PDB file of C-alpha atoms in Angstrom:
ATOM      1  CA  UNK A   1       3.581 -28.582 -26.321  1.00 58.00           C
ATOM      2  CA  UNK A   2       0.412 -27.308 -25.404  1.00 64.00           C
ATOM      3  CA  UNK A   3      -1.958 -25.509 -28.218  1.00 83.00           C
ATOM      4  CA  UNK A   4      -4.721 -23.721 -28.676  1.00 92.00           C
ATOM      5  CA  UNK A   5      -6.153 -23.449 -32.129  1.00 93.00           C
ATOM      6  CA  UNK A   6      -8.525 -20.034 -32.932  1.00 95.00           C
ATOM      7  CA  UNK A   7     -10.902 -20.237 -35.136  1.00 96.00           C
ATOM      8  CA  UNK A   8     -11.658 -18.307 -37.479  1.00 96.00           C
ATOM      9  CA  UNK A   9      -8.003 -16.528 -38.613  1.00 94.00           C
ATOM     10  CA  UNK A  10      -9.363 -13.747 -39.514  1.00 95.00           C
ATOM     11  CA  UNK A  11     -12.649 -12.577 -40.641  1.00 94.00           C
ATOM     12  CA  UNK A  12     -14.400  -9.652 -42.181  1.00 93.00           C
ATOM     13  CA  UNK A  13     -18.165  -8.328 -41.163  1.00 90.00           C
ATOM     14  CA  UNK A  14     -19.933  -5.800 -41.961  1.00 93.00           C
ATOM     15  CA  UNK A  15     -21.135  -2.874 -39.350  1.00 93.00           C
ATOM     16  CA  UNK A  16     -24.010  -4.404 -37.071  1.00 94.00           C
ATOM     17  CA  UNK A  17     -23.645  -8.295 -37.171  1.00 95.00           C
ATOM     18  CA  UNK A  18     -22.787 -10.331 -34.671  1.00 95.00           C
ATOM     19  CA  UNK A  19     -19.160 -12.461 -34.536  1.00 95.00           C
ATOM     20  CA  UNK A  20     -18.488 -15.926 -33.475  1.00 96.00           C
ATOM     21  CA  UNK A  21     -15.359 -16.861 -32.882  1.00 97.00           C
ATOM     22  CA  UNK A  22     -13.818 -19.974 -30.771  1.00 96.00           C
ATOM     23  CA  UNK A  23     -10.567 -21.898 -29.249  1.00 97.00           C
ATOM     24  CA  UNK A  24      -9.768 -25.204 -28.496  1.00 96.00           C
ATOM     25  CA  UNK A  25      -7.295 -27.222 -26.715  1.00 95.00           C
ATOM     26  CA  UNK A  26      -6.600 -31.000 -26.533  1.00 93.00           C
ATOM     27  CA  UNK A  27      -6.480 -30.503 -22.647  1.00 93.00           C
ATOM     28  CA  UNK A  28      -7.759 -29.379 -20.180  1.00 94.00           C
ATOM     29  CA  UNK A  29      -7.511 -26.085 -18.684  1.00 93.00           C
ATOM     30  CA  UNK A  30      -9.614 -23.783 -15.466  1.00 90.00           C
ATOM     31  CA  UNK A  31      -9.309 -20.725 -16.642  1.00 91.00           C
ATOM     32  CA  UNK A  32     -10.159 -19.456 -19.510  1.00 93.00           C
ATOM     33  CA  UNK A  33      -9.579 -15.630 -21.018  1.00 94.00           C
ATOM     34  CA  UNK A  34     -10.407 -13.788 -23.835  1.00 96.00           C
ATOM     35  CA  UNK A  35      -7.969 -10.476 -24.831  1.00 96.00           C
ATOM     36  CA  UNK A  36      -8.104  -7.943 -27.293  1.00 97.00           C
ATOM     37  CA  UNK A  37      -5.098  -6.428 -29.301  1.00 96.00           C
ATOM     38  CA  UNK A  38      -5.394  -3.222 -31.308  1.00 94.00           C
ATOM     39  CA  UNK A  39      -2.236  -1.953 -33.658  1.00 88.00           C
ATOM     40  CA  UNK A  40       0.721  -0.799 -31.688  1.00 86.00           C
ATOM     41  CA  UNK A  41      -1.104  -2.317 -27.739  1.00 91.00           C
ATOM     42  CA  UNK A  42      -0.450  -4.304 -25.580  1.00 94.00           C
ATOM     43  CA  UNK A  43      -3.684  -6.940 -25.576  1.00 95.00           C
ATOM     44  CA  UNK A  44      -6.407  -5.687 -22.739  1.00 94.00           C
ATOM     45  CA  UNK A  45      -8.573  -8.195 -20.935  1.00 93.00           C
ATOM     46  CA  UNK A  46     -12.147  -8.791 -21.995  1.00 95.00           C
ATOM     47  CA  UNK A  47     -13.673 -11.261 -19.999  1.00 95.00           C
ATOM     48  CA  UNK A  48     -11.966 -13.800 -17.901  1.00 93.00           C
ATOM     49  CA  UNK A  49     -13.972 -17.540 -16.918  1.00 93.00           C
ATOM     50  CA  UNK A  50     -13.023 -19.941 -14.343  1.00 90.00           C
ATOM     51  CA  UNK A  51     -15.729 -22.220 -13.939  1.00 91.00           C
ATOM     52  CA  UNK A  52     -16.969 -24.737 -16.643  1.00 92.00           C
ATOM     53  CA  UNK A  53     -19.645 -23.804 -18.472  1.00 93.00           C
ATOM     54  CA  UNK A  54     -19.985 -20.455 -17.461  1.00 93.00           C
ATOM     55  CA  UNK A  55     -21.463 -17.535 -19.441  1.00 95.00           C
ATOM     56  CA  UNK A  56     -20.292 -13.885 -19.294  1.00 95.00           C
ATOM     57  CA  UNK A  57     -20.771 -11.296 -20.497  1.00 96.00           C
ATOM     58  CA  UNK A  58     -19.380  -7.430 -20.846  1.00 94.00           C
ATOM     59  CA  UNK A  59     -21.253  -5.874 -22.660  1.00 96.00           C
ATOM     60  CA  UNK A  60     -22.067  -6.542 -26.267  1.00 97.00           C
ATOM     61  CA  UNK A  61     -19.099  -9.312 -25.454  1.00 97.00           C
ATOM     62  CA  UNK A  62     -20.544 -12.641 -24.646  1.00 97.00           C
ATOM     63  CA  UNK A  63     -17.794 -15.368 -23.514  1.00 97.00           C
ATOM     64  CA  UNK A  64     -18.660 -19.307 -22.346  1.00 97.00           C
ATOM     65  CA  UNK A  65     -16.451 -21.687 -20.526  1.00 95.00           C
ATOM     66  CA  UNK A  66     -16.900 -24.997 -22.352  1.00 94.00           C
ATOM     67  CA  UNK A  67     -17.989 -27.953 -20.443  1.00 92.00           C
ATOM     68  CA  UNK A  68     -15.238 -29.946 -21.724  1.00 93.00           C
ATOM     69  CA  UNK A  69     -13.140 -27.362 -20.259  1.00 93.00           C
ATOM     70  CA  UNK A  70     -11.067 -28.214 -23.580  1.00 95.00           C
ATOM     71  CA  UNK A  71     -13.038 -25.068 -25.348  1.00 96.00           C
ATOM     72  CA  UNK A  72     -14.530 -21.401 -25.152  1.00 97.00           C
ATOM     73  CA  UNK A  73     -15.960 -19.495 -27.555  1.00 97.00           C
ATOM     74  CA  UNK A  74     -16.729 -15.214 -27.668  1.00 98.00           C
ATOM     75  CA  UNK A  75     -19.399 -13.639 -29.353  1.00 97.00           C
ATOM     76  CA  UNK A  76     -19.565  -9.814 -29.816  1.00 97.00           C
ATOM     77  CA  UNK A  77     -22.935  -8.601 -31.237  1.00 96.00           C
ATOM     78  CA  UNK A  78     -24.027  -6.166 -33.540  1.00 95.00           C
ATOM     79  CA  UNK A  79     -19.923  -4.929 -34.359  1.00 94.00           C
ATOM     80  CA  UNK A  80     -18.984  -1.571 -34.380  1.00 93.00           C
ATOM     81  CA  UNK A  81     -15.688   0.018 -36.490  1.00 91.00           C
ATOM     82  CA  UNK A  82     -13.852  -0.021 -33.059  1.00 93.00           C
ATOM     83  CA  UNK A  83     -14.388  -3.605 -32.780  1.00 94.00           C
ATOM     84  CA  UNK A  84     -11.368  -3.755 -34.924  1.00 94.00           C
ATOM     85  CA  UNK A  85      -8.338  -5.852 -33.708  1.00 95.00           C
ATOM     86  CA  UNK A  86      -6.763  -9.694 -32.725  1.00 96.00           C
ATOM     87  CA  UNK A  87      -8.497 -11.194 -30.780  1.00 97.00           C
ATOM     88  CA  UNK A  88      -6.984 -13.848 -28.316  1.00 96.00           C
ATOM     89  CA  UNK A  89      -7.709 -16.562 -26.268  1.00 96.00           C
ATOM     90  CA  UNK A  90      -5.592 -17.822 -23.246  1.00 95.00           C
ATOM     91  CA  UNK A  91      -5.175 -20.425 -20.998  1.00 94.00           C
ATOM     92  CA  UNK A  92      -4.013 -20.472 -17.643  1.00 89.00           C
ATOM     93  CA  UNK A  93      -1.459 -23.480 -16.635  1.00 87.00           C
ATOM     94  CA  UNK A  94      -2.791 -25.018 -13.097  1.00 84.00           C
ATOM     95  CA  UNK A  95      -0.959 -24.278 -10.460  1.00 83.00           C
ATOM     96  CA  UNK A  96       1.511 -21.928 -12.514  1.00 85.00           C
ATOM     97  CA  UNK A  97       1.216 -18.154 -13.332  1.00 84.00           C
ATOM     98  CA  UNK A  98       2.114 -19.083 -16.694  1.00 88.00           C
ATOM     99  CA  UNK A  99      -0.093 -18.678 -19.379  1.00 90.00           C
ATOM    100  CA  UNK A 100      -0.310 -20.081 -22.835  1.00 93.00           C
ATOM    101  CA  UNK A 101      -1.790 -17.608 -25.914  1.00 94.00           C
ATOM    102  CA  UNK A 102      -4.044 -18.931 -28.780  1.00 94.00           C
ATOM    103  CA  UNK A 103      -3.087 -17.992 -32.015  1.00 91.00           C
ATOM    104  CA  UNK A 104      -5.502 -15.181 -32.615  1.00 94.00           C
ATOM    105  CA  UNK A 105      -8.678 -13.885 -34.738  1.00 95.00           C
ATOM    106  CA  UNK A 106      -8.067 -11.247 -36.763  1.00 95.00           C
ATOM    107  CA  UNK A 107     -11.359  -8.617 -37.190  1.00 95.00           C
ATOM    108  CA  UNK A 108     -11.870  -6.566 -40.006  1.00 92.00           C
ATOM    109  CA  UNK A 109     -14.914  -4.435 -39.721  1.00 87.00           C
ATOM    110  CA  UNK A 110     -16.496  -3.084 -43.053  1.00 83.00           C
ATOM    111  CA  UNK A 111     -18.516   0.419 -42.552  1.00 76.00           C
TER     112      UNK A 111
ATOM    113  CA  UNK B   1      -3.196   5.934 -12.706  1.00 65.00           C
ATOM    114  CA  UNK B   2      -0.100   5.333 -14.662  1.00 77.00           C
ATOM    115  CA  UNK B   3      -0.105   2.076 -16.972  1.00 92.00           C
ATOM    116  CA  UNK B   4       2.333  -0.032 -17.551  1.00 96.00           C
ATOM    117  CA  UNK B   5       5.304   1.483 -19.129  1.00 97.00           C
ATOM    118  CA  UNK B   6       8.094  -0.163 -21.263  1.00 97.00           C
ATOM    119  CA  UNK B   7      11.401   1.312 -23.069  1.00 97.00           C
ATOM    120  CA  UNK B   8      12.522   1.152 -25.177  1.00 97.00           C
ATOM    121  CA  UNK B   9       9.480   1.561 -27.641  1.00 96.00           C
ATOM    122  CA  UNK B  10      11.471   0.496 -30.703  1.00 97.00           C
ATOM    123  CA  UNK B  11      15.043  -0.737 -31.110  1.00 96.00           C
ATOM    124  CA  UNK B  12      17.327  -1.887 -33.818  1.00 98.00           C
ATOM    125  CA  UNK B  13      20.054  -4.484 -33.077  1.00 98.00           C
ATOM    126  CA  UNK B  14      22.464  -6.274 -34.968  1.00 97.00           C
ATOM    127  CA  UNK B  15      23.307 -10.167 -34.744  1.00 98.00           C
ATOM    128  CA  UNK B  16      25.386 -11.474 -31.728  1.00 98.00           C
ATOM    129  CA  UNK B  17      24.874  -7.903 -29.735  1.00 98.00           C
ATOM    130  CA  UNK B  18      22.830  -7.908 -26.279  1.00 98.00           C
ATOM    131  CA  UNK B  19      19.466  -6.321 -25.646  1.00 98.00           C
ATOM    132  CA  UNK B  20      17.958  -4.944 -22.450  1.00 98.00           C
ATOM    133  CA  UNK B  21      14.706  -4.377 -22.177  1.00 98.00           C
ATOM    134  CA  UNK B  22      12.850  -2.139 -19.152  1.00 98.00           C
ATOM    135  CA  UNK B  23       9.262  -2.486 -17.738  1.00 98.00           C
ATOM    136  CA  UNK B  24       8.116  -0.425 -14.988  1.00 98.00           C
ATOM    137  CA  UNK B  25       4.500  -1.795 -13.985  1.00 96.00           C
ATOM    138  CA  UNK B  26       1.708  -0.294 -12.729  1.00 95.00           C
ATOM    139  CA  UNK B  27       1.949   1.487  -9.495  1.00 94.00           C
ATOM    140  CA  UNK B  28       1.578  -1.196  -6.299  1.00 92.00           C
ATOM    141  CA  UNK B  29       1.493  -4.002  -8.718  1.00 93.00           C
ATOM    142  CA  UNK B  30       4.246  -6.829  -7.287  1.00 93.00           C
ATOM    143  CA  UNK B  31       3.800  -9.050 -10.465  1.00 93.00           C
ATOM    144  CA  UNK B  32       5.487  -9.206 -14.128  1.00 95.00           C
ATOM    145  CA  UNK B  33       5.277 -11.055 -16.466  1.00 95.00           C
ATOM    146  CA  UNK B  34       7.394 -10.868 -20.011  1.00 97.00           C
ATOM    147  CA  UNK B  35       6.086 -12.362 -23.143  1.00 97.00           C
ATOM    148  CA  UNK B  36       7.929 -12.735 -26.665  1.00 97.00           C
ATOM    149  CA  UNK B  37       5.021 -11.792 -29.575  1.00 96.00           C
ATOM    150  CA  UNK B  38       6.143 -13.055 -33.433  1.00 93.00           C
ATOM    151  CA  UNK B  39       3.858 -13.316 -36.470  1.00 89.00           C
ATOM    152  CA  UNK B  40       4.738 -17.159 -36.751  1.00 84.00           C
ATOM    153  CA  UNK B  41       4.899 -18.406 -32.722  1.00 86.00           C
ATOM    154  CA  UNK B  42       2.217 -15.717 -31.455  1.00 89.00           C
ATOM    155  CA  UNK B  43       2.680 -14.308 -27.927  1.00 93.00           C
ATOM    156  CA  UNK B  44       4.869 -17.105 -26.059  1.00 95.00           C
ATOM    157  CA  UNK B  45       5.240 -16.781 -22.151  1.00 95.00           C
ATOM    158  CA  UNK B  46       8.941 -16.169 -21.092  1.00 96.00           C
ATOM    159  CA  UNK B  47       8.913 -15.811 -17.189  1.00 94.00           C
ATOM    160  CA  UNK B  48       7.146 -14.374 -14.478  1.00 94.00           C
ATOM    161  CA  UNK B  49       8.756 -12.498 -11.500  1.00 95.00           C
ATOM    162  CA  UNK B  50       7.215 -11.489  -7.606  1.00 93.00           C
ATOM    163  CA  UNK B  51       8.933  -9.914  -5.016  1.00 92.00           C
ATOM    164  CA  UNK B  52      12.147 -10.065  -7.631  1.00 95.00           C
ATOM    165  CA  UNK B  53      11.887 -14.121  -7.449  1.00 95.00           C
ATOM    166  CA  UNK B  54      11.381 -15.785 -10.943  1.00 95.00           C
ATOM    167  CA  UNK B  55       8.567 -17.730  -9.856  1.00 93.00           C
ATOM    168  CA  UNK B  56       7.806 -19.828 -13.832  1.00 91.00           C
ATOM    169  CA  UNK B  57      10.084 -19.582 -16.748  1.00 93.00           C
ATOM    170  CA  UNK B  58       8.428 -20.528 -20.462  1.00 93.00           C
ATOM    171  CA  UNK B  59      10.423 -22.529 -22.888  1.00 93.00           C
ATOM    172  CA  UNK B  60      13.037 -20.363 -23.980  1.00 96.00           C
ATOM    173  CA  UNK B  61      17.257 -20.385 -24.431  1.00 96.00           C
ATOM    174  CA  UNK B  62      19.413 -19.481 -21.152  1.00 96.00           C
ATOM    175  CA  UNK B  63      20.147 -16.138 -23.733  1.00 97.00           C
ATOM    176  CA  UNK B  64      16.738 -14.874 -22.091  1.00 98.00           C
ATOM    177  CA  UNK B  65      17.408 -13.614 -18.698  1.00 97.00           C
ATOM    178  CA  UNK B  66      15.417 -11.287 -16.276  1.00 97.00           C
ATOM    179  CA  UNK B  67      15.743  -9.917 -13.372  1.00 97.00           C
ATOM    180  CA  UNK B  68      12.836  -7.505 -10.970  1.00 98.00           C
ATOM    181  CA  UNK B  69      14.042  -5.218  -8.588  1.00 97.00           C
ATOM    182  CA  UNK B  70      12.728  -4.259  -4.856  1.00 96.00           C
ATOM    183  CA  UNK B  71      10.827  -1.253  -6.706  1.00 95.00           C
ATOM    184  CA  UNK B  72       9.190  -4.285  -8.889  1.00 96.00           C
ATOM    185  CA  UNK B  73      10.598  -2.393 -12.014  1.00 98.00           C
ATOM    186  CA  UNK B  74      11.770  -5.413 -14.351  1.00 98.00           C
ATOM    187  CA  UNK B  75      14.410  -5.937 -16.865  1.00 98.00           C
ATOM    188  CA  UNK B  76      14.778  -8.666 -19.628  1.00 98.00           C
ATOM    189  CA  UNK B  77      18.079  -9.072 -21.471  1.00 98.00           C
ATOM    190  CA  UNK B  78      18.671 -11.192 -24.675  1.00 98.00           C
ATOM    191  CA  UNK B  79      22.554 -12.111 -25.086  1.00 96.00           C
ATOM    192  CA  UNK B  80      24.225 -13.096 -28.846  1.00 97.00           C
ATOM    193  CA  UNK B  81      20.765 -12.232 -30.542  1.00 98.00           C
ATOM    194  CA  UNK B  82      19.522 -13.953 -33.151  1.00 97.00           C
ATOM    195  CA  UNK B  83      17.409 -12.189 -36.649  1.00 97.00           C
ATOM    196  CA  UNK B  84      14.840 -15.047 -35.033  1.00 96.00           C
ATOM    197  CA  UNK B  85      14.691 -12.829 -32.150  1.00 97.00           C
ATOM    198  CA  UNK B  86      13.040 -10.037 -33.633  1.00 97.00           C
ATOM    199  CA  UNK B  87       9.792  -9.762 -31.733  1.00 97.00           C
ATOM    200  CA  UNK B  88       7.241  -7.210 -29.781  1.00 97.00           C
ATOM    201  CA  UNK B  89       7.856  -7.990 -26.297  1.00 98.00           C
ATOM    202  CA  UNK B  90       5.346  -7.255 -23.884  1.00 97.00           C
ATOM    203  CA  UNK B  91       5.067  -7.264 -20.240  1.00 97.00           C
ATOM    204  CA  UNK B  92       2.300  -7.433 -18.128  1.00 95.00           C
ATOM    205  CA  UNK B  93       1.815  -6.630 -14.358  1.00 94.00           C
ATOM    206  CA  UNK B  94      -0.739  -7.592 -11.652  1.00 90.00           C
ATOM    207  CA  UNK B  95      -1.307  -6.949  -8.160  1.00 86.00           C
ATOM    208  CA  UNK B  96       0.002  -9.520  -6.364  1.00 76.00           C
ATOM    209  CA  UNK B  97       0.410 -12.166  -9.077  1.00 68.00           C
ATOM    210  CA  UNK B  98      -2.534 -14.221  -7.576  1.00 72.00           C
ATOM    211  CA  UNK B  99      -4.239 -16.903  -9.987  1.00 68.00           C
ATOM    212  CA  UNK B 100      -7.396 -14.890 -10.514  1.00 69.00           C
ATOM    213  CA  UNK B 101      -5.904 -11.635 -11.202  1.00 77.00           C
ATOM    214  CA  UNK B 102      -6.204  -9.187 -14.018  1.00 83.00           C
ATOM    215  CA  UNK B 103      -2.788  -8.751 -16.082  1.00 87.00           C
ATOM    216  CA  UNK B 104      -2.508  -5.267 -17.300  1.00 91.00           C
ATOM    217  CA  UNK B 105       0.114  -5.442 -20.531  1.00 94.00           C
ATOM    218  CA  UNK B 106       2.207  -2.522 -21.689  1.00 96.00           C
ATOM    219  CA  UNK B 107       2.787  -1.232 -25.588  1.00 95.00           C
ATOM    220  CA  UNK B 108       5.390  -2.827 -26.056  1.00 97.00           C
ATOM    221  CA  UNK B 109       9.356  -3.235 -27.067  1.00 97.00           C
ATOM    222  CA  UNK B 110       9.388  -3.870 -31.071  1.00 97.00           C
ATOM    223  CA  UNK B 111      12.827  -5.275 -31.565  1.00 98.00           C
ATOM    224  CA  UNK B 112      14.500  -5.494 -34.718  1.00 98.00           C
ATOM    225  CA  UNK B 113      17.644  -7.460 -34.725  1.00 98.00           C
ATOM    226  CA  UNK B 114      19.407  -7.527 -38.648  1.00 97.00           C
TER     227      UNK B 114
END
């Protein structure tokens, strides 16, 4: 079935440096979304893209749509303790409201 | 406004029993979506229900039902569990369930089945 592959698993970064972290798929997909889970949550929404090769940001979140529309990556700069959590990406199946979850970064900040 | 809201928070089951889960979403939101969440599968999309129609269904055993009422309150049930179903289960609500929509997801049912 359909995948998408995170990477990295996890990481851990110390207080004030940015994170890269990205997700791929071996198909296609036009719409992109980026969510954020923190210990006993539900994941929240972060930034949501829809056209290819679009940049967003929300704050010190940066997000881009890849122009393969097979990829997206999310960049949060200079990381903060509460940056702590999963973070996931998701994929929207055309034409369905079903949606298919990556399988997640995991963020350690250090102090 | 309220958030979503989901009970049980926690539950313990044993083998073969049946499970229901509740969600009520947020306020005016028409939308829900349930969603099975295990360390080794990851959050997995079980169905989504409008206007208490199951409009997509993920890949997952006739033992997972739902059901949404005309208040858009929604119910999941698991019959003859499984210890494979232990899982958070999450649902998630929107507006009016349009593509472009925000999902808002609740806390949560942890389910342990032994």
């Amino acid at each position: 079935g359909q995948q998408l592959n995170q990477s990295p698993q996890s990481m851990f970064i110390q207080e004030g440096e940015d994170v890269s972290m990205n997700c791929t798929s071996s198909s296609i997909f036009n719409t992109w979304l980026w969510y954020k889970q923190d210990p006993g949550e539900g994941p929240v929404l972060l930034i949501a893209l829809y056209k290819a090769g679009e940049l967003t940001s929300n704050g010190r979140l940066t997000a881009q749509f890849g122009t393969t529309r097979k990829d997206s990556f999310l960049n949060i700069s200079a990381s903060i303790p509460s940056d702590v959590g999963i973070y996931f990406c998701a994929v929207r199946l055309s034409g369905t409201y079903k949606y298919i979850f990556g399988t997640g970064t995991r963020l350690k900040v250090l102090a | 406004k309220a958030g979503v809201t989901q009970t049980p928070r926690y539950l313990i089951k044993t083998r073969g029993q049946q499970v229901t889960l509740s969600c009520s979403p947020i306020s005016g939101h028409r939308s829900v979506s349930w969603y099975q969440q295990t360390p080794g599968q990851g959050l997995q999309f079980l169905f989504e229900y409008f206007s208490e129609t199951q409009r997509n269904k993920g890949n997952f055993p006739g033992r997972f039902s739902g059901r949404q009422f005309s208040n858009s309150r929604s119910e999941m049930n698991v019959s003859t569990l499984e210890l494979g179903d232990s899982a958070l289960y999450l649902c998630a609500s929107s507006l009016a369930g349009a593509y472009s929509e925000t999902q808002y997801f609740g806390p949560g049912t942890r389910l342990l089945v032994l």
